[in-house]
Short mmCIF file of C-alpha atoms and ligand atoms in Angstrom, two decimals:
data_model
loop_
_atom_site.label_atom_id
_atom_site.label_comp_id
_atom_site.label_asym_id
_atom_site.label_seq_id
_atom_site.Cartn_x
_atom_site.Cartn_y
_atom_site.Cartn_z
CA MET A 1134 40.85 100.94 -35.14
CA PHE A 1135 42.22 103.26 -32.46
CA VAL A 1136 45.70 102.37 -31.16
CA ASP A 1137 47.36 104.58 -28.56
CA GLN A 1138 50.13 102.30 -27.34
CA VAL A 1139 52.34 100.16 -29.52
CA LYS A 1140 55.61 98.28 -29.24
CA VAL A 1141 57.96 98.40 -32.21
CA PHE A 1142 61.35 97.10 -33.20
CA ALA A 1143 63.41 99.59 -35.18
CA GLN A 1144 66.60 98.94 -37.05
CA ALA A 1145 68.63 101.48 -38.96
CA GLY A 1146 70.49 100.52 -42.15
CA LYS A 1147 73.97 99.04 -42.12
CA GLY A 1148 76.80 100.99 -43.73
CA GLY A 1149 78.04 99.67 -47.09
CA ARG A 1150 81.32 97.75 -47.34
CA GLY A 1151 84.47 99.50 -48.59
CA CYS A 1152 85.77 98.36 -51.97
CA VAL A 1153 89.10 96.83 -52.99
CA SER A 1154 89.91 97.89 -56.51
CA PHE A 1155 92.87 99.02 -58.61
CA ARG A 1156 92.93 101.55 -61.35
CA ARG A 1157 93.09 99.87 -64.74
CA GLU A 1158 93.62 102.03 -67.73
CA LYS A 1159 95.38 101.73 -71.00
CA PHE A 1160 98.91 103.12 -70.80
CA VAL A 1161 98.66 103.53 -67.02
CA PRO A 1162 100.47 100.52 -65.60
CA LYS A 1163 100.09 99.90 -61.84
CA GLY A 1164 97.46 102.59 -61.55
CA GLY A 1165 97.19 102.21 -57.78
CA PRO A 1166 94.28 101.53 -55.41
CA ASP A 1167 90.97 103.19 -56.19
CA GLY A 1168 88.34 101.35 -54.05
CA GLY A 1169 85.74 103.81 -52.71
CA GLU A 1170 83.98 103.80 -49.38
CA GLY A 1171 80.59 102.34 -48.58
CA GLY A 1172 77.49 104.51 -48.26
CA ARG A 1173 75.99 105.19 -44.84
CA GLY A 1174 72.93 103.23 -43.71
CA GLY A 1175 69.53 104.92 -43.58
CA ASN A 1176 68.19 106.36 -40.30
CA VAL A 1177 64.86 105.45 -38.76
CA ILE A 1178 63.11 108.76 -38.12
CA LEU A 1179 59.81 109.49 -36.36
CA ARG A 1180 57.98 112.55 -37.60
CA ALA A 1181 54.98 114.02 -35.77
CA SER A 1182 52.09 114.76 -38.08
CA ARG A 1183 48.80 116.42 -37.26
CA HIS A 1184 47.15 114.32 -39.95
CA PHE A 1185 47.41 111.23 -37.77
CA ASP A 1186 45.36 110.77 -34.63
CA ASN A 1187 46.57 107.35 -33.53
CA LEU A 1188 49.30 104.76 -33.95
CA ALA A 1189 47.35 102.18 -35.94
CA ASN A 1190 49.83 102.26 -38.85
CA LEU A 1191 52.57 100.97 -36.54
CA PHE A 1192 50.30 98.34 -35.05
CA TYR A 1193 50.17 96.71 -38.47
CA GLU A 1194 53.86 97.28 -39.21
CA PRO A 1195 55.76 96.95 -35.93
CA LEU A 1196 59.13 96.24 -37.59
CA ILE A 1197 60.66 99.43 -38.88
CA LYS A 1198 63.76 99.00 -40.99
CA ALA A 1199 65.74 101.53 -42.98
CA LYS A 1200 67.73 100.60 -46.08
CA ASN A 1201 71.39 99.55 -45.95
CA GLY A 1202 74.06 101.69 -47.58
CA GLY A 1203 75.48 100.59 -50.94
CA HIS A 1204 78.96 99.06 -51.19
CA GLY A 1205 81.86 101.16 -52.39
CA MET A 1206 83.00 100.80 -55.99
CA GLY A 1207 86.07 101.19 -58.16
CA LYS A 1208 87.25 104.54 -59.50
CA LYS A 1209 86.96 105.83 -55.90
CA MET A 1210 83.20 105.78 -56.16
CA SER A 1211 81.33 105.78 -52.85
CA GLY A 1212 78.34 103.54 -52.35
CA ARG A 1213 74.93 105.14 -52.30
CA ALA A 1214 73.51 106.16 -48.93
CA GLY A 1215 70.64 104.03 -47.64
CA ALA A 1216 67.27 105.78 -47.72
CA ASP A 1217 65.95 106.98 -44.38
CA LYS A 1218 62.76 105.38 -43.14
CA ILE A 1219 60.40 108.11 -42.00
CA VAL A 1220 57.46 107.00 -39.90
CA LYS A 1221 54.63 109.41 -39.21
CA VAL A 1222 53.14 109.44 -35.74
CA PRO A 1223 50.45 111.64 -34.19
CA VAL A 1224 51.40 114.84 -32.41
CA GLY A 1225 51.64 114.00 -28.70
CA THR A 1226 53.55 110.71 -29.09
CA VAL A 1227 55.92 109.82 -26.26
CA VAL A 1228 58.74 107.42 -27.15
CA TRP A 1229 60.24 105.02 -24.61
CA ARG A 1230 63.29 102.85 -25.16
CA ALA A 1231 63.22 99.34 -23.71
CA GLU A 1232 66.39 98.10 -22.09
CA GLU A 1233 68.69 96.18 -24.39
CA GLU A 1234 69.27 92.73 -22.90
CA LYS A 1235 65.97 90.93 -22.55
CA HIS A 1236 64.33 91.47 -25.88
CA ALA A 1237 63.13 87.92 -26.00
CA THR A 1238 60.92 88.28 -22.96
CA LEU A 1239 59.56 91.71 -23.81
CA ASN A 1240 56.01 91.87 -22.73
CA ILE A 1241 54.26 95.15 -22.13
CA GLN A 1242 52.33 96.01 -19.02
CA ARG A 1243 50.30 99.13 -18.45
CA PRO A 1244 52.33 102.20 -17.52
CA THR A 1245 52.54 102.67 -13.78
CA SER A 1246 50.48 105.69 -12.95
CA ASN A 1247 52.77 107.92 -10.97
CA SER A 1248 56.25 107.14 -12.08
CA GLU A 1249 57.86 108.19 -15.30
CA GLN A 1250 59.33 104.71 -15.56
CA LEU A 1251 57.28 102.28 -17.54
CA ALA A 1252 57.27 98.64 -16.60
CA ILE A 1253 57.90 96.39 -19.54
CA GLY A 1254 58.04 92.70 -18.79
CA SER A 1255 59.06 91.40 -15.41
CA ARG A 1256 62.36 93.08 -14.70
CA GLN A 1257 62.64 95.49 -17.52
CA SER A 1258 62.12 99.17 -17.45
CA ALA A 1259 61.96 101.69 -20.22
CA ILE A 1260 63.24 105.21 -20.31
CA PRO A 1261 61.51 108.09 -22.07
CA VAL A 1262 63.62 109.31 -24.98
CA ALA A 1263 61.41 111.72 -26.90
CA ASP A 1264 58.17 113.61 -26.73
CA LEU A 1265 56.91 114.77 -30.11
CA VAL A 1266 54.64 117.70 -29.40
CA ARG A 1267 54.86 119.88 -32.52
CA ASP A 1268 53.64 119.16 -36.00
CA GLY A 1269 56.63 118.24 -38.18
CA GLN A 1270 58.94 117.60 -35.21
CA GLU A 1271 61.40 114.80 -35.95
CA PHE A 1272 63.31 112.38 -33.80
CA VAL A 1273 66.02 110.02 -35.02
CA LEU A 1274 65.07 106.75 -33.39
CA CYS A 1275 68.02 104.77 -34.78
CA CYS A 1276 71.09 106.11 -36.57
CA GLY A 1277 72.34 104.40 -39.71
CA GLY A 1278 75.81 102.79 -39.64
CA VAL A 1279 78.82 104.54 -41.19
CA GLY A 1280 80.09 103.12 -44.47
CA GLY A 1281 83.34 101.09 -44.56
CA LYS A 1282 86.61 102.35 -46.04
CA GLY A 1283 87.84 101.29 -49.45
CA ASN A 1284 91.44 100.27 -50.13
CA VAL A 1285 92.34 103.75 -51.34
CA HIS A 1286 92.29 104.79 -47.67
CA PHE A 1287 95.05 102.33 -46.81
CA LYS A 1288 97.64 103.35 -49.37
CA SER A 1289 100.94 104.63 -48.09
CA SER A 1290 104.47 104.94 -49.36
CA ARG A 1291 105.22 101.48 -47.94
CA ASN A 1292 101.99 99.82 -48.97
CA ARG A 1293 101.20 100.93 -52.47
CA ALA A 1294 98.86 98.11 -53.38
CA PRO A 1295 96.76 97.63 -50.22
CA ARG A 1296 94.08 95.00 -50.15
CA GLN A 1297 92.57 96.11 -46.87
CA TYR A 1298 89.07 97.46 -46.58
CA THR A 1299 86.58 97.74 -43.72
CA GLU A 1300 83.01 96.56 -43.38
CA GLY A 1301 80.28 99.12 -42.83
CA GLU A 1302 79.05 99.60 -39.27
CA GLU A 1303 75.80 98.07 -38.13
CA GLY A 1304 72.90 100.48 -37.78
CA GLU A 1305 71.45 101.14 -34.32
CA GLN A 1306 68.50 99.01 -33.34
CA GLY A 1307 66.19 98.59 -30.42
CA HIS A 1308 62.76 97.93 -29.02
CA PHE A 1309 60.64 100.97 -28.36
CA LEU A 1310 57.28 101.70 -26.89
CA LEU A 1311 55.25 104.49 -28.45
CA GLU A 1312 52.44 105.97 -26.47
CA LEU A 1313 50.01 108.67 -27.51
CA ARG A 1314 49.07 111.35 -25.00
CA THR A 1315 46.50 113.52 -26.68
CA ILE A 1316 47.30 117.20 -26.76
CA ALA A 1317 44.32 119.35 -25.88
CA ASP A 1318 43.78 122.49 -23.82
CA ALA A 1319 40.90 121.02 -21.86
CA GLY A 1320 39.66 117.53 -21.09
CA LEU A 1321 36.10 116.42 -20.31
CA VAL A 1322 36.02 114.02 -17.37
CA GLY A 1323 32.90 112.30 -16.13
CA TYR A 1324 30.98 109.12 -15.50
CA PRO A 1325 29.56 107.24 -18.52
CA ASN A 1326 26.34 108.79 -19.83
CA ALA A 1327 26.95 112.16 -18.13
CA GLY A 1328 26.67 113.86 -21.53
CA LYS A 1329 30.31 114.63 -22.32
CA SER A 1330 30.03 113.76 -25.99
CA THR A 1331 26.74 115.65 -26.33
CA LEU A 1332 28.47 118.69 -24.84
CA LEU A 1333 31.45 118.39 -27.20
CA ARG A 1334 29.09 118.22 -30.17
CA LYS A 1335 27.48 121.46 -29.02
CA ILE A 1336 30.66 123.45 -28.44
CA SER A 1337 32.70 122.22 -31.41
CA ALA A 1338 32.35 120.69 -34.84
CA ALA A 1339 33.53 117.29 -33.57
CA ARG A 1340 30.95 114.52 -33.96
CA PRO A 1341 31.54 111.90 -31.26
CA LYS A 1342 28.87 109.22 -31.03
CA VAL A 1343 26.10 109.87 -28.49
CA ALA A 1344 23.82 107.15 -27.16
CA ALA A 1345 21.86 106.32 -24.05
CA TYR A 1346 24.14 103.53 -22.88
CA PRO A 1347 27.42 103.70 -20.92
CA PHE A 1348 30.77 103.55 -22.70
CA THR A 1349 29.52 104.96 -25.97
CA THR A 1350 32.80 106.77 -26.46
CA LEU A 1351 35.60 104.24 -26.81
CA HIS A 1352 38.59 106.42 -27.55
CA PRO A 1353 39.53 110.07 -27.10
CA ILE A 1354 38.12 112.57 -29.56
CA VAL A 1355 39.37 116.12 -29.85
CA GLY A 1356 37.15 119.04 -30.85
CA VAL A 1357 38.18 122.59 -31.67
CA ILE A 1358 36.27 125.56 -30.27
CA ASP A 1359 36.50 128.95 -31.94
CA PHE A 1360 36.36 131.87 -29.54
CA PRO A 1361 35.76 135.46 -30.64
CA GLY A 1362 38.96 137.25 -31.67
CA TYR A 1363 40.36 134.33 -33.68
CA ARG A 1364 41.30 132.43 -30.55
CA ARG A 1365 40.70 128.74 -30.43
CA ALA A 1366 41.02 125.91 -27.99
CA THR A 1367 41.01 122.14 -28.22
CA VAL A 1368 38.86 119.99 -25.98
CA ALA A 1369 39.26 116.23 -25.57
CA ASP A 1370 36.34 113.93 -24.83
CA ILE A 1371 37.59 110.77 -23.16
CA PRO A 1372 35.64 107.59 -22.37
CA GLY A 1373 33.66 107.67 -19.12
CA LEU A 1374 35.43 106.88 -15.86
CA ILE A 1375 34.06 104.59 -13.20
CA GLU A 1376 35.07 104.03 -9.63
CA GLY A 1377 38.31 102.05 -9.58
CA ALA A 1378 39.39 103.41 -12.95
CA HIS A 1379 42.90 104.00 -11.62
CA ARG A 1380 43.08 100.25 -10.89
CA GLY A 1381 42.06 99.48 -14.45
CA LEU A 1382 38.30 99.08 -14.05
CA GLY A 1383 36.11 100.07 -16.98
CA LEU A 1384 37.82 101.88 -19.80
CA GLY A 1385 38.95 104.77 -17.64
CA HIS A 1386 42.52 103.95 -16.76
CA GLU A 1387 43.44 103.25 -20.37
CA PHE A 1388 42.53 106.74 -21.28
CA LEU A 1389 43.43 108.81 -18.24
CA ARG A 1390 46.83 109.50 -19.77
CA HIS A 1391 45.07 111.43 -22.51
CA ILE A 1392 44.18 114.15 -20.04
CA THR A 1393 47.65 114.39 -18.54
CA ARG A 1394 48.55 117.20 -20.93
CA CYS A 1395 45.30 119.18 -20.50
CA ARG A 1396 45.67 122.50 -18.73
CA VAL A 1397 42.04 122.59 -17.68
CA LEU A 1398 39.83 119.72 -16.57
CA VAL A 1399 36.08 119.99 -17.01
CA PHE A 1400 34.13 117.64 -14.76
CA VAL A 1401 30.79 116.78 -16.33
CA VAL A 1402 28.22 115.45 -13.84
CA ASP A 1403 24.70 114.24 -14.41
CA ILE A 1404 23.03 116.74 -12.07
CA ALA A 1405 19.61 115.12 -12.43
CA GLY A 1406 21.08 112.06 -10.76
CA SER A 1407 19.48 109.74 -13.31
CA GLU A 1408 20.23 106.02 -12.89
CA GLY A 1409 20.19 106.56 -9.12
CA ARG A 1410 23.37 108.62 -9.03
CA ASN A 1411 24.24 111.29 -6.51
CA PRO A 1412 26.02 114.24 -8.21
CA VAL A 1413 27.91 115.29 -5.07
CA GLU A 1414 29.31 111.80 -4.60
CA ASP A 1415 30.01 111.52 -8.32
CA LEU A 1416 32.17 114.62 -8.25
CA GLN A 1417 34.04 113.52 -5.14
CA ASN A 1418 34.68 110.07 -6.66
CA LEU A 1419 35.88 111.53 -9.95
CA ARG A 1420 38.29 113.85 -8.14
CA ARG A 1421 39.59 110.91 -6.13
CA GLU A 1422 40.05 108.72 -9.21
CA ILE A 1423 42.16 111.25 -11.06
CA ASP A 1424 44.14 111.99 -7.91
CA LEU A 1425 44.89 108.29 -7.44
CA HIS A 1426 45.95 108.03 -11.08
CA ASP A 1427 48.27 111.01 -10.96
CA PRO A 1428 48.33 113.51 -8.06
CA THR A 1429 49.45 116.33 -10.35
CA LEU A 1430 46.12 116.06 -12.18
CA SER A 1431 44.12 117.14 -9.15
CA SER A 1432 46.03 120.41 -8.89
CA ARG A 1433 45.07 121.47 -12.43
CA ALA A 1434 42.61 124.27 -13.10
CA TRP A 1435 39.11 122.82 -13.14
CA PHE A 1436 35.42 123.58 -13.07
CA VAL A 1437 32.19 121.63 -13.13
CA VAL A 1438 29.49 121.35 -15.76
CA ALA A 1439 26.20 120.35 -14.15
CA ASN A 1440 24.52 118.73 -17.14
CA LYS A 1441 20.94 117.50 -17.73
CA MET A 1442 19.34 120.55 -16.05
CA ASP A 1443 16.19 119.87 -18.12
CA LEU A 1444 15.38 116.75 -16.08
CA GLY A 1445 13.40 116.59 -12.86
CA GLY A 1446 15.31 116.87 -9.59
CA ALA A 1447 18.15 118.80 -11.20
CA GLU A 1448 17.44 122.10 -9.41
CA GLY A 1449 17.58 120.51 -5.96
CA ASN A 1450 20.77 118.61 -6.73
CA LEU A 1451 22.39 121.75 -8.12
CA LYS A 1452 21.69 123.56 -4.86
CA ALA A 1453 23.15 120.70 -2.85
CA LEU A 1454 26.28 120.70 -5.03
CA GLN A 1455 26.69 124.47 -4.72
CA GLU A 1456 26.28 124.30 -0.95
CA ARG A 1457 28.81 121.52 -0.65
CA PHE A 1458 31.44 123.23 -2.85
CA LEU A 1459 31.03 126.89 -2.10
CA LYS A 1460 34.06 128.25 -3.94
CA LEU A 1461 33.71 126.06 -6.99
CA GLN A 1462 32.58 127.32 -10.39
CA ILE A 1463 29.58 125.23 -11.45
CA VAL A 1464 28.04 125.83 -14.86
CA PRO A 1465 24.47 124.48 -15.18
CA THR A 1466 23.73 123.21 -18.70
CA SER A 1467 21.43 121.10 -20.70
CA ALA A 1468 23.54 119.76 -23.54
CA VAL A 1469 20.53 118.44 -25.48
CA ASN A 1470 18.66 121.73 -25.70
CA GLY A 1471 21.66 124.07 -25.67
CA GLN A 1472 21.02 125.77 -22.34
CA GLY A 1473 24.21 127.09 -20.67
CA ILE A 1474 26.49 126.22 -23.58
CA ASP A 1475 27.63 129.84 -23.92
CA ALA A 1476 28.58 129.86 -20.25
CA VAL A 1477 30.69 126.71 -20.74
CA GLU A 1478 32.50 128.34 -23.65
CA GLN A 1479 33.04 131.47 -21.58
CA ALA A 1480 34.42 129.48 -18.65
CA LEU A 1481 36.76 127.58 -20.98
CA ALA A 1482 37.97 130.79 -22.61
CA THR A 1483 38.90 132.40 -19.28
CA ARG A 1484 40.47 129.29 -17.79
CA ILE A 1485 42.49 128.42 -20.86
CA SER A 1486 43.84 131.94 -21.33
CA ASP A 1487 44.92 132.15 -17.70
CA PRO A 1488 44.94 128.75 -16.05
CA GLU A 1489 47.35 129.83 -13.31
CA GLU A 1490 44.90 132.22 -11.78
CA SER A 1491 42.10 129.76 -11.74
CA VAL A 1492 43.70 126.79 -10.00
CA SER A 1493 41.04 125.94 -7.52
CA THR A 1494 41.36 124.09 -4.25
CA ALA A 1495 37.67 123.92 -3.47
CA ILE A 1496 37.82 120.26 -2.43
N1 GTP B 637 17.81 114.98 -20.82
C1 GTP B 637 19.07 115.15 -21.14
N2 GTP B 637 19.75 114.14 -21.70
C2 GTP B 637 21.02 114.32 -22.05
C3 GTP B 637 21.69 115.57 -21.83
N3 GTP B 637 22.97 115.46 -22.27
C4 GTP B 637 23.09 114.20 -22.75
N4 GTP B 637 21.94 113.52 -22.62
C5 GTP B 637 21.69 112.12 -23.01
O1 GTP B 637 22.49 111.28 -22.22
C6 GTP B 637 22.91 110.15 -22.97
C7 GTP B 637 24.39 109.98 -22.91
O2 GTP B 637 25.04 111.05 -23.54
P1 GTP B 637 26.53 110.98 -24.07
O3 GTP B 637 26.87 112.34 -24.57
O4 GTP B 637 26.70 109.84 -24.99
O5 GTP B 637 27.28 110.69 -22.71
P2 GTP B 637 28.85 110.48 -22.49
O6 GTP B 637 29.19 111.16 -21.20
O7 GTP B 637 29.61 110.88 -23.67
O8 GTP B 637 28.89 108.92 -22.25
P3 GTP B 637 30.10 107.90 -22.53
O9 GTP B 637 30.62 108.17 -23.88
O10 GTP B 637 29.46 106.57 -22.41
O11 GTP B 637 31.10 108.15 -21.45
C8 GTP B 637 22.39 110.36 -24.38
O12 GTP B 637 21.21 109.62 -24.54
C9 GTP B 637 22.10 111.84 -24.43
O13 GTP B 637 21.07 112.16 -25.33
C10 GTP B 637 20.92 116.64 -21.24
O14 GTP B 637 21.41 117.74 -21.03
N5 GTP B 637 19.64 116.35 -20.92
MG1 MG B 638 30.74 109.85 -24.92
#
């Protein structure tokens, strides 16, 4: 199962209680207080790991609790520290904290497209607290409570047999929303059946499913391309978009956030116009959809892959597309027989190494 958004409740460990104890030893009458302090509670820590590609482990275990600290003991012995709870999440996870008060009514809605604020429940909002973008990066979600003081801390010249102690502090706790935003250099955007997955199979070792029906790809898949000179780039294949995707139609909206980190967007269109499509309109609609989802996406570097060149009618449509978008880079390909794949790799290599230069405003 692929999970890219999950709500969790995290609770750090409580600090251990301080101890009340007096030294008892043969030939040492009135040995004095010797109660040690409690151990600190364990932290809840998120650690980004490149071995995970989604948040399914948290879906099955949405309560994350770290261990409490041990109580203090006699002979000034401190309690043991509670073990930290380390939870591994995929690289690219964004962490949001839900507001404290209304935990009971917490009820997630889809993130609003343009704002950084995420609507959770009716009146609640969440604030972003961490973005784990490097492998091994850690974030302390909840800090463990400090241990209490034992009676040895309360001794003084006037109080030589204190019986005071303090409880350990509670650990931090809270509701959080974790959201995965895939990290890739380039993202493939297109209508269902345009041939995005077929293209990814050709340019990388990734093996997304390919079939002749729409919505074959159900979650993002990242492939790695090796360029000459030991350079490499990652390309994400996301499920096909349809008109109205920004309003939640089809699968598109769910997954548009996975291209928000891509430096280059590759628009894959079915240039043969199979299934009665018009490639020029397709491209205009796709550009509009991503712009409506997030206006910053439409100012990214981009180019077009005109796929299915092997089919009838493709040549004419390609001409029409080129005439309509004169300044735009259009790479004709046929992903099934490998035609134009080198040109796609070349275009990706130049755009990814210098995306600034290639920001295009052709539409
Ligand atoms: N003739 C021809 N067929 C192609 C070409 N590229 C892909 N196809 C076919 O088009 C169909 C859809 O291909 P996919 O790669 O699954 O398309 P997709 O864009 O990933 O589709 P979704 O995952 O549904 O969004 C498959 O039957 C492919 O074999 C091409 O260049 N020429
Ligand atoms: Mg696909």
